[in-house]
Tab-separated table of C-alpha atoms and ligand atoms in Angstrom:
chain	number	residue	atom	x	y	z
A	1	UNK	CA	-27.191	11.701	53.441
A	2	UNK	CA	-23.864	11.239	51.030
A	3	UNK	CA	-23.837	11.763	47.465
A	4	UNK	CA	-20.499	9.960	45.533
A	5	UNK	CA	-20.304	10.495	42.185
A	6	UNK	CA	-17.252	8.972	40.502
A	7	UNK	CA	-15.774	10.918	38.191
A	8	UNK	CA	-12.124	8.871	38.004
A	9	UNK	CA	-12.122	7.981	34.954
A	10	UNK	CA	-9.996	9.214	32.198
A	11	UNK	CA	-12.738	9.866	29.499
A	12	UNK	CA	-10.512	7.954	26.440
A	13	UNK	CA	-12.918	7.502	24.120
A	14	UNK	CA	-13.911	11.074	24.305
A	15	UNK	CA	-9.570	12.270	23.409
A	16	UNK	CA	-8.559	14.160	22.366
A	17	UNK	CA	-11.487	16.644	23.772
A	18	UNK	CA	-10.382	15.007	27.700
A	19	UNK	CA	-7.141	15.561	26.988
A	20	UNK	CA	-7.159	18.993	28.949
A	21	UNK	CA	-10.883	18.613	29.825
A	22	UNK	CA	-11.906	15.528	31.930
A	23	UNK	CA	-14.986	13.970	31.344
A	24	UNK	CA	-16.819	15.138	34.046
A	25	UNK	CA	-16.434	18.825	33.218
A	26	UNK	CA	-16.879	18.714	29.265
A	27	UNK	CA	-19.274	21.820	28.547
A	28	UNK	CA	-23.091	20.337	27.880
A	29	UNK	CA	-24.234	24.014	26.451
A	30	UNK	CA	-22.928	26.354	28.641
A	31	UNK	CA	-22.456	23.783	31.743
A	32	UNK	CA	-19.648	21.413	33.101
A	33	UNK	CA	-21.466	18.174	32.727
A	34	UNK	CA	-21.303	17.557	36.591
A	35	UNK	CA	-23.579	20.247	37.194
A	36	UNK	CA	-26.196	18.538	35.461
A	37	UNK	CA	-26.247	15.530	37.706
A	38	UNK	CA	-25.805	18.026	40.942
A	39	UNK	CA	-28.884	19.704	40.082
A	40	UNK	CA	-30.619	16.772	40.022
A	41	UNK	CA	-29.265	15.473	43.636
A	42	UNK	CA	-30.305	18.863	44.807
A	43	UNK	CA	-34.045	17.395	44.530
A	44	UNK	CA	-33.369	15.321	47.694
A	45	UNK	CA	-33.061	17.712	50.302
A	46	UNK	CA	-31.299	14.675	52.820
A	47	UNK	CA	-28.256	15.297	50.401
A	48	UNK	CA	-26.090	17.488	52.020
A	49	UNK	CA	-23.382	16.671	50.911
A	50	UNK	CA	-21.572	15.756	47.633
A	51	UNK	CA	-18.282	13.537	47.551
A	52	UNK	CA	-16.334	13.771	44.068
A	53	UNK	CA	-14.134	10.434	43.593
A	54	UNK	CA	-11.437	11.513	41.240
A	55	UNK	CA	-8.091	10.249	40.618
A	56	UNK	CA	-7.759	12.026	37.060
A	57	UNK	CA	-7.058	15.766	36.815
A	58	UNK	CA	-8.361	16.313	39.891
A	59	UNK	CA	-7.227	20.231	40.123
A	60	UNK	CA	-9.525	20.819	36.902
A	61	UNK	CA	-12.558	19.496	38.978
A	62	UNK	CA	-11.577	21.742	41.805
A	63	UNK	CA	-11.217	25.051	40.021
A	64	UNK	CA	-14.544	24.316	37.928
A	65	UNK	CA	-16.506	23.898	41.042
A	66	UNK	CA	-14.696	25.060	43.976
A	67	UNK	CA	-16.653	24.632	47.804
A	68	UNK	CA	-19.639	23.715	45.439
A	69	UNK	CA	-21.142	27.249	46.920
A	70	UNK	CA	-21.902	28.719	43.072
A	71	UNK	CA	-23.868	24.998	42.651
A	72	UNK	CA	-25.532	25.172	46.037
A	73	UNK	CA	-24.701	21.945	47.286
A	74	UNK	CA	-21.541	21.650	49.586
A	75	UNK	CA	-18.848	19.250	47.314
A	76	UNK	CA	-16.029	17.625	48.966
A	77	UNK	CA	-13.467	15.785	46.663
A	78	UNK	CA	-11.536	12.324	47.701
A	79	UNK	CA	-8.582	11.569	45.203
A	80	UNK	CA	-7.582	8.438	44.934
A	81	UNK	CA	-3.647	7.761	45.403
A	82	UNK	CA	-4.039	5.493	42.355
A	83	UNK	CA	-7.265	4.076	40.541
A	84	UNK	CA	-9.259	1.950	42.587
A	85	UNK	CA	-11.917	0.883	39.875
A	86	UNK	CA	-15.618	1.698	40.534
A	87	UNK	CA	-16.031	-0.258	43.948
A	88	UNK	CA	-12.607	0.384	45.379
A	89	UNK	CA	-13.089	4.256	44.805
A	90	UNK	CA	-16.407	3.838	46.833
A	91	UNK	CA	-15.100	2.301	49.472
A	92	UNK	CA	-12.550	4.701	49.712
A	93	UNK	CA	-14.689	7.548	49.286
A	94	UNK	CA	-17.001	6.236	52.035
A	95	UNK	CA	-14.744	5.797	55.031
A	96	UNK	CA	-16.258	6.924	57.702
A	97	UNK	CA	-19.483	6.908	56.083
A	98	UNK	CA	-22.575	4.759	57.639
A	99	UNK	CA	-25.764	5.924	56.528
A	100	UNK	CA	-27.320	5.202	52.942
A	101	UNK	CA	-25.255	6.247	50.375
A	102	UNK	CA	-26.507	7.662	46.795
A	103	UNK	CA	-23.802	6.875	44.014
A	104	UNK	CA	-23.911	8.284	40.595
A	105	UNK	CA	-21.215	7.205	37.430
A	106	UNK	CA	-19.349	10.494	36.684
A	107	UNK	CA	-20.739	10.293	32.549
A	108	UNK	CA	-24.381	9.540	32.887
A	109	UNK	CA	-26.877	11.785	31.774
A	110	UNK	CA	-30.812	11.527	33.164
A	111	UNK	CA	-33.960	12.830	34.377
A	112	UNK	CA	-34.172	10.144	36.997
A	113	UNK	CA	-36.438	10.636	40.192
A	114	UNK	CA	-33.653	10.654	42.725
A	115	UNK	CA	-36.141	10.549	45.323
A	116	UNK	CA	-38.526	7.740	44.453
A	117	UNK	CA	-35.628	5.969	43.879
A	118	UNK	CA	-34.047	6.049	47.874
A	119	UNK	CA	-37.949	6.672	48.871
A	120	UNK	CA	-38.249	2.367	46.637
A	121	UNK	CA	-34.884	1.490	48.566
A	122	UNK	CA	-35.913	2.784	52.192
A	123	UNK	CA	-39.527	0.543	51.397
A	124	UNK	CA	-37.725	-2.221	50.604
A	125	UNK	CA	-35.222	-2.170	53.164
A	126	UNK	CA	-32.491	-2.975	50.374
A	127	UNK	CA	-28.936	-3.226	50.882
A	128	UNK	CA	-28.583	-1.805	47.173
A	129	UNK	CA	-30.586	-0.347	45.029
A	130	UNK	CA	-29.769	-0.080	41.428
A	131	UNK	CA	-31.480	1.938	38.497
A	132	UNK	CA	-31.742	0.312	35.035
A	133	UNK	CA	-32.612	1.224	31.653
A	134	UNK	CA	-33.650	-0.223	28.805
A	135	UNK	CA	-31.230	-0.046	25.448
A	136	UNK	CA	-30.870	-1.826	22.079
A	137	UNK	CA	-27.788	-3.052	22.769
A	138	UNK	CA	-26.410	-3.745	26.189
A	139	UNK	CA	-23.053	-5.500	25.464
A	140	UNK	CA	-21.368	-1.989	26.122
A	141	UNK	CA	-22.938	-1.852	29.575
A	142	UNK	CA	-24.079	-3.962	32.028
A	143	UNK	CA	-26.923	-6.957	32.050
A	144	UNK	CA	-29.313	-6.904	34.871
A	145	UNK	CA	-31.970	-9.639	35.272
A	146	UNK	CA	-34.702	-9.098	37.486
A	147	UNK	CA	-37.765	-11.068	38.534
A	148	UNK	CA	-41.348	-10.369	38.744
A	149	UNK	CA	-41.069	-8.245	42.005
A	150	UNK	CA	-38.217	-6.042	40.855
A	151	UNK	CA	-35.541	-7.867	42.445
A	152	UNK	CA	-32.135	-8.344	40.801
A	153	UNK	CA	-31.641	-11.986	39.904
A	154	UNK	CA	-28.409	-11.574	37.535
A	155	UNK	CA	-25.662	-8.598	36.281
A	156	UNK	CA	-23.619	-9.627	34.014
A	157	UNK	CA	-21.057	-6.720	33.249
A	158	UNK	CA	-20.340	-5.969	29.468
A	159	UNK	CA	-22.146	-9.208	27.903
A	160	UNK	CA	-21.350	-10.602	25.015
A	161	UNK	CA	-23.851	-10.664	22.203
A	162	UNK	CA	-24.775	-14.178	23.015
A	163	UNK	CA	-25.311	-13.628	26.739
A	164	UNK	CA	-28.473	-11.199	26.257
A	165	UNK	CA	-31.407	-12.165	27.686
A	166	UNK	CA	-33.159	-8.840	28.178
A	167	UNK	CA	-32.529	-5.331	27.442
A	168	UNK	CA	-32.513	-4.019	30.853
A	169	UNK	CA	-28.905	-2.366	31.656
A	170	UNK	CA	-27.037	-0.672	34.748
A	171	UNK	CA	-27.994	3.138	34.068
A	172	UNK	CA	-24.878	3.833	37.062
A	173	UNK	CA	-26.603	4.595	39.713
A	174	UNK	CA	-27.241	3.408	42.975
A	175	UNK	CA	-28.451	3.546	46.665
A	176	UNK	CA	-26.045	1.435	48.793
A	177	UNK	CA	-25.550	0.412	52.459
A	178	UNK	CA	-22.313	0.883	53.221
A	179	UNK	CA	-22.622	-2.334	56.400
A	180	UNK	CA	-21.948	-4.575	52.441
A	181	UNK	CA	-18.956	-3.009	52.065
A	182	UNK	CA	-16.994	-5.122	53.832
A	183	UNK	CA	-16.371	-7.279	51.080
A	184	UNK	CA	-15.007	-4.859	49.037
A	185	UNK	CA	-10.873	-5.326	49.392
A	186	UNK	CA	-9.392	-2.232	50.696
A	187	UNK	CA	-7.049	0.046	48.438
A	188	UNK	CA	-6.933	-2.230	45.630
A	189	UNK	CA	-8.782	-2.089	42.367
A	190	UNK	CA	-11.864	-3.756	42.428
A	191	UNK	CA	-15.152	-3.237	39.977
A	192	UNK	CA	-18.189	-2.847	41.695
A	193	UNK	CA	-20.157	-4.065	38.134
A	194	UNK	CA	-18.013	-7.360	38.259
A	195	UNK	CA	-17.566	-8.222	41.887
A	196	UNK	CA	-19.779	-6.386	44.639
A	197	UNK	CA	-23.312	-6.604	42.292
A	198	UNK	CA	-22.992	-10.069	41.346
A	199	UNK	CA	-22.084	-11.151	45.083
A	200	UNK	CA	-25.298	-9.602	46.564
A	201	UNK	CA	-26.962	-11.665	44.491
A	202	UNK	CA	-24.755	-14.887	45.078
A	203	UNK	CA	-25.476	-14.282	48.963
A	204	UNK	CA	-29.191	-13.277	48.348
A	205	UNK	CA	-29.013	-9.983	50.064
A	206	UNK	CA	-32.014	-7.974	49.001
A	207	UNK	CA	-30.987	-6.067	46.087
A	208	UNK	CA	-33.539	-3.973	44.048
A	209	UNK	CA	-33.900	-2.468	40.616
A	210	UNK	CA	-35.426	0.735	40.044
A	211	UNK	CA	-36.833	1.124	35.878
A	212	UNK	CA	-36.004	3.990	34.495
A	213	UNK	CA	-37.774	5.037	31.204
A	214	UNK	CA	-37.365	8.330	30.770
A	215	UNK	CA	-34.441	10.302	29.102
A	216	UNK	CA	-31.171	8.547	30.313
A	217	UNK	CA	-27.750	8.332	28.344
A	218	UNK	CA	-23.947	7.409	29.133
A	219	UNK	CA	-22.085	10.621	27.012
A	220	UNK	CA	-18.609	8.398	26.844
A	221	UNK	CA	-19.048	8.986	23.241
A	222	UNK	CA	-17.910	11.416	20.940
A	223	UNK	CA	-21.671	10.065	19.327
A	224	UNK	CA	-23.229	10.294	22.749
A	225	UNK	CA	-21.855	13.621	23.055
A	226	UNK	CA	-23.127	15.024	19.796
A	227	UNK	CA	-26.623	12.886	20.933
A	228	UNK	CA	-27.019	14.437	24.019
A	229	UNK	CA	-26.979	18.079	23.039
A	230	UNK	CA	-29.561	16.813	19.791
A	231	UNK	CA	-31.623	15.199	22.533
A	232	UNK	CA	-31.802	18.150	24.516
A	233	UNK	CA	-32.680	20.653	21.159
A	234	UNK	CA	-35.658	18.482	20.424
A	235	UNK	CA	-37.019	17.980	23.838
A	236	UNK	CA	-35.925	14.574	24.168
A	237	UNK	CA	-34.331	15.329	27.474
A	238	UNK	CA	-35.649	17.993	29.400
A	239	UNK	CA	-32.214	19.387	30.876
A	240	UNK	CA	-30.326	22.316	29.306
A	241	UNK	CA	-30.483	26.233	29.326
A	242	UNK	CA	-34.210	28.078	29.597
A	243	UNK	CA	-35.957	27.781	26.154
A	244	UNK	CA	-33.222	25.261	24.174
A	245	UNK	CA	-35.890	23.217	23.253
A	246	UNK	CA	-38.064	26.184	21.314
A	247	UNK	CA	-36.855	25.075	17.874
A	248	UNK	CA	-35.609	28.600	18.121
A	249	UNK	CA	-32.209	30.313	18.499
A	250	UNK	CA	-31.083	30.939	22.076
A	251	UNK	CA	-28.617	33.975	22.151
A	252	UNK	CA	-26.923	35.141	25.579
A	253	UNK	CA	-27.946	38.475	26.232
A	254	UNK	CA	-24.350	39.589	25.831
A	255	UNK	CA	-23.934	38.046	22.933
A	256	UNK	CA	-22.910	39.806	19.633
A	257	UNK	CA	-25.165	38.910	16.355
A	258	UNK	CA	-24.140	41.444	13.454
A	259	UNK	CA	-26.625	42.603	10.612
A	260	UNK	CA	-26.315	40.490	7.813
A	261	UNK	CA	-25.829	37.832	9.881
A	262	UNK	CA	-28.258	34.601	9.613
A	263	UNK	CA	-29.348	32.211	12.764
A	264	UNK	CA	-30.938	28.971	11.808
A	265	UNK	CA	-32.960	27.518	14.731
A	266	UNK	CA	-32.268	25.492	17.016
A	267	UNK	CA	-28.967	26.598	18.104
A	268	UNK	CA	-27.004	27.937	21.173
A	269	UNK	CA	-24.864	31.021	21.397
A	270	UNK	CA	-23.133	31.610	24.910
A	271	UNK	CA	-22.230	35.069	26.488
A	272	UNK	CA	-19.283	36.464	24.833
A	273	UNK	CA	-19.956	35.317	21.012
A	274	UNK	CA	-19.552	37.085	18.211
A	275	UNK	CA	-21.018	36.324	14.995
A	276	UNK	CA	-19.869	38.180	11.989
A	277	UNK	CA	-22.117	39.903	9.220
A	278	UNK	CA	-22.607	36.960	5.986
A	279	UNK	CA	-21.838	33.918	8.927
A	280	UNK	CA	-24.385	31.399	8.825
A	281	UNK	CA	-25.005	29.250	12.028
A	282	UNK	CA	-27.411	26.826	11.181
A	283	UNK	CA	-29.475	24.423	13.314
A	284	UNK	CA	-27.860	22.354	16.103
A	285	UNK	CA	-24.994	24.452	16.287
A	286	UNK	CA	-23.330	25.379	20.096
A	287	UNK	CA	-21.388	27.938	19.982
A	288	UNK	CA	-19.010	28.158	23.279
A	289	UNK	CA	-18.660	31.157	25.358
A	290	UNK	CA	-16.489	33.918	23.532
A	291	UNK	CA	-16.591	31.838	19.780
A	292	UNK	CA	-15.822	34.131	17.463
A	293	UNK	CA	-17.288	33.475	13.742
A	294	UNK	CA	-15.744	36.073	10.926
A	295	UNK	CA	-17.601	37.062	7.931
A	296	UNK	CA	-18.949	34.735	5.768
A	297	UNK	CA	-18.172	31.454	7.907
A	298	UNK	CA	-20.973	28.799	8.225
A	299	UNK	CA	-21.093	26.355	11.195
A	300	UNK	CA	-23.595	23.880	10.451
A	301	UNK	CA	-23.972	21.838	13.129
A	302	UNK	CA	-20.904	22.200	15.290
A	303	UNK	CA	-20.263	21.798	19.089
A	304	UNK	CA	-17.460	24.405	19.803
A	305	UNK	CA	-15.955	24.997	22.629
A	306	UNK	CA	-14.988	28.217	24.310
A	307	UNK	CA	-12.672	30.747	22.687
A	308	UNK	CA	-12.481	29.530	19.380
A	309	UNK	CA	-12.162	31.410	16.163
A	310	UNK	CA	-14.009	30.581	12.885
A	311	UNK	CA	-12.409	32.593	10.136
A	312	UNK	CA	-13.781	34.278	7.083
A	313	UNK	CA	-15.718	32.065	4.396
A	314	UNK	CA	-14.930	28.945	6.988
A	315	UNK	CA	-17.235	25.987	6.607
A	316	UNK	CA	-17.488	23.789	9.784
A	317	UNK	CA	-19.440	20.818	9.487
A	318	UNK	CA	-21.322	19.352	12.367
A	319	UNK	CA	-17.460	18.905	14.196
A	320	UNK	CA	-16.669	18.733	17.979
A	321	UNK	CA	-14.326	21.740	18.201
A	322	UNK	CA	-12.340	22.105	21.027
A	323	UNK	CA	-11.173	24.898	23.316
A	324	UNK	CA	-9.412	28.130	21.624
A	325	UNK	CA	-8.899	26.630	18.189
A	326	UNK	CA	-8.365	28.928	15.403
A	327	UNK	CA	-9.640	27.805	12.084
A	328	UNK	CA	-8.273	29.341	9.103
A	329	UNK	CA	-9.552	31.162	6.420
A	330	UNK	CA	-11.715	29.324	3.607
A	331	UNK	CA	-10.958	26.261	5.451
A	332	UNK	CA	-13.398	22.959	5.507
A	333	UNK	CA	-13.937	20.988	8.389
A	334	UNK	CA	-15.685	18.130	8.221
A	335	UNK	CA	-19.105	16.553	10.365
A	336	UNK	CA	-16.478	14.137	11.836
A	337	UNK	CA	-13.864	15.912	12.864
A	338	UNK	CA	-13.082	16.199	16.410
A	339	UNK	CA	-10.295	19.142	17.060
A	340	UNK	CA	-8.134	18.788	20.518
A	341	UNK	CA	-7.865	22.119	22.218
A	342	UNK	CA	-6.154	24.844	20.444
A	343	UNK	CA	-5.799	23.449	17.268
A	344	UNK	CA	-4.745	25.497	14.313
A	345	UNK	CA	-5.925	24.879	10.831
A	346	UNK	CA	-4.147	27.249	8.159
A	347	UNK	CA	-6.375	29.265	5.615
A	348	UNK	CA	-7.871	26.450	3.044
A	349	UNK	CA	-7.349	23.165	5.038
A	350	UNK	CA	-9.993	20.515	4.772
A	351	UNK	CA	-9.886	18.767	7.903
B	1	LIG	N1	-12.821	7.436	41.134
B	1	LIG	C1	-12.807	6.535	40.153
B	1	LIG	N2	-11.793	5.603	40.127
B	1	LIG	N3	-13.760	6.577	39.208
B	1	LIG	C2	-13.721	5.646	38.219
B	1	LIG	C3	-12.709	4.677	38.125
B	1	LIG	C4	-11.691	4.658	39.147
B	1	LIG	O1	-10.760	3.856	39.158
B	1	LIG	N4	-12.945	3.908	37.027
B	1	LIG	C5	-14.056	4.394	36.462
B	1	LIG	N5	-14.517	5.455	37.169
B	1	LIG	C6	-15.729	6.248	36.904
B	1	LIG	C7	-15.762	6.827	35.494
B	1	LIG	O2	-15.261	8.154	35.514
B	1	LIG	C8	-17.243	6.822	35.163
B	1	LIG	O3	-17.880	8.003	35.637
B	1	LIG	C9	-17.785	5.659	35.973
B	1	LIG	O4	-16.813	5.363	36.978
B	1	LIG	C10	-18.038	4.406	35.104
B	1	LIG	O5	-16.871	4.111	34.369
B	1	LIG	P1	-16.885	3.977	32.766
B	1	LIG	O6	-15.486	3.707	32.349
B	1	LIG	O7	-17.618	5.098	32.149
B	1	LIG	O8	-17.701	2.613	32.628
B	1	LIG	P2	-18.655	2.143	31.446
B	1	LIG	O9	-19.416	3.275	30.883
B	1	LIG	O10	-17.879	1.286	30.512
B	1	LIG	O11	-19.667	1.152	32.251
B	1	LIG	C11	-20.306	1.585	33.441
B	1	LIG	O12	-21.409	2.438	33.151
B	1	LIG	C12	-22.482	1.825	32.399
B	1	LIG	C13	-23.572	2.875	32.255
B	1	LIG	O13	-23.099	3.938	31.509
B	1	LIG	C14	-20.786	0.345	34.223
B	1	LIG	O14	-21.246	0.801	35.482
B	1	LIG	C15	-21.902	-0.375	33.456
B	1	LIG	O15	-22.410	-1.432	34.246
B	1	LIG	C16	-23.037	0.600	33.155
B	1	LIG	O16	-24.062	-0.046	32.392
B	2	LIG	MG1	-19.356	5.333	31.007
């Protein structure tokens, strides 16, 4: 069995952090998100094989991950000559393709049972099968109806405040039959939320929703970002390096702490860190692999990317910092600042 997970999309509410990065390899801890969502495909041993759907970037994706080998699961990666939206890039990822196909949106984040969810499909015989999730607010996703037997009756992509009837939502993922695809038009942009879900249920094909209520979230956000490594911390989602959600620090053994130096649980230090005597990290804090923090800097709060430098008596808010920015001496960064990679802030900026 196929895995697709589309990760085509240009990630531009997360910019300027995507600007370099794409979405589907922003760090969560000390991972490219993608990995996350391997791992959990690696459950189902039928998967043996992993199709990436890019159109964005696509050499990024490639030198993160390679043949897939350092993941154990063999990736293949189909780039789009131009973007096909979510059901065109399917389609086009899935030529040649004829047996059930498990499809994942490049951005979501979950602890879904993979398997009971093709093990509910295969009982039911479906030609799709979709998960959903509850939410407050689903006019930033889509609507899916279902009746009393679990069977989609309505999806209703991006609603609008008036149009919610329940609070169920397409979590982005899915078991499909590729024999449906046949009404998808070939190479031209079409939206699998807005045409191929709503016509399954127009033609009364047997199309079944899977509830999901444990951890699940979409990390398009620079909000859902910062949520996602909080959820993780407290336990809310049980993903993330061994021990994150102790309440304690979690230091790479290679890792450089000096005396003097004060670690406020829970935070994250990757291999390669340096933390200078008088720095203060305090709780929630990542600090990317090779972060330097001078003397006398406090991070409180921060996600920061690889290779950046914190200088002396620094105060960094709870920021999203990107990739081998240097901040200056005595500067102040703020809890909503987001800093594109390599940004330089002189000694005493207040960003
Ligand atoms: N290959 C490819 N080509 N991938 C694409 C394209 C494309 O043209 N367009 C979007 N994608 C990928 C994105 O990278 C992302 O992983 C996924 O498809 C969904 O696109 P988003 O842009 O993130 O959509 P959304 O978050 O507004 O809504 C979708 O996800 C919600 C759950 O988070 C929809 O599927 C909603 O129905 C759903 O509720
Ligand atoms: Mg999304």
């Amino acid at each position: 069995m196929k895995a697709i997970l589309l990760a085509g999309g240009k990630g531009t509410r997360l910019r300027p952090l995507t600007l370099h990065t794409p979405k589907p390899i922003v760090p969560i801890f000390d991972r490219p998100f993608l990995s996350y969502q391997i791992g959990l495909l690696k459950q189902l041993p039928e998967i043996d094989e992993v199709i990436l759907s890019l159109n964005y970037q696509p050499r990024r994706l490639e030198e993160t991950f390679g043949d897939g080998s350092g993941l154990g699961m063999r990736l293949r990666y189909v780039v789009e000559p131009s973007p096909l939206g979510t059901g065109g890039a399917i389609k086009y990822a899935a030529k040649g393709i004829d047996d059930t196909i498990v499809v994942f949106n490049g951005d979501v984040m979950t602890s879904v049972d993979v398997a009971a969810v093709v093990a509910l499909h295969k009982a039911r015989k479906a030609k799709a099968t979709i998960v959903l999730t509850p939410v407050d607010n689903p006019t930033a996703y889509g609507l899916v109806e279902t009746d009393a037997e679990g069977n989609v009756r309505r999806f209703l992509e991006k609603p609008k405040a008036d149009e919610i009837t329940c609070d169920t939502i397409n979590a982005g993922i899915y078991v499909l039959e590729p024999d449906t695809f046949d009404r998808i038009p070939k190479d031209t942009p079409y939206s699998i939320e807005r045409g191929y879900f709503p016509s399954l249920v127009e033609r009364g094909e047997t199309f079944v929703a899977y509830v999901e209520r444990g951890y699940w979230i979409d990390i398009g956000t620079p909000e859902k970002y910062r949520d996602v490594h909080r959820d993780i911390f407290d336990g809310r989602c049980p993903l993330g390096p061994a021990g994150i959600s102790s309440g304690q620090p979690v230091v790479a053994p290679d890792a450089k702490v000096e005396p003097g130096a004060v670690l406020e649980g829970p935070c994250f230090l990757d291999a390669g860190v340096v933390v200078k005597a008088g720095a203060k990290i305090g709780p929630y804090t990542v600090l990317g692999r090779s972060v330097l923090v001078e003397e006398d800097a406090r991070v409180d709060g921060a996600i920061v990317w690889p290779n950046a430098r914190i200088g002396r008596d620094a105060a960094v808010g709870a920021a999203l910092v990107g990739r081998s920015c240097y901040i200056g001496k005595n500067a102040e960064v703020g809890p909503q600042a987001i800093l594109g990679d390599k940004t330089t802030l002189s000694d005493f900026t207040k960003a």
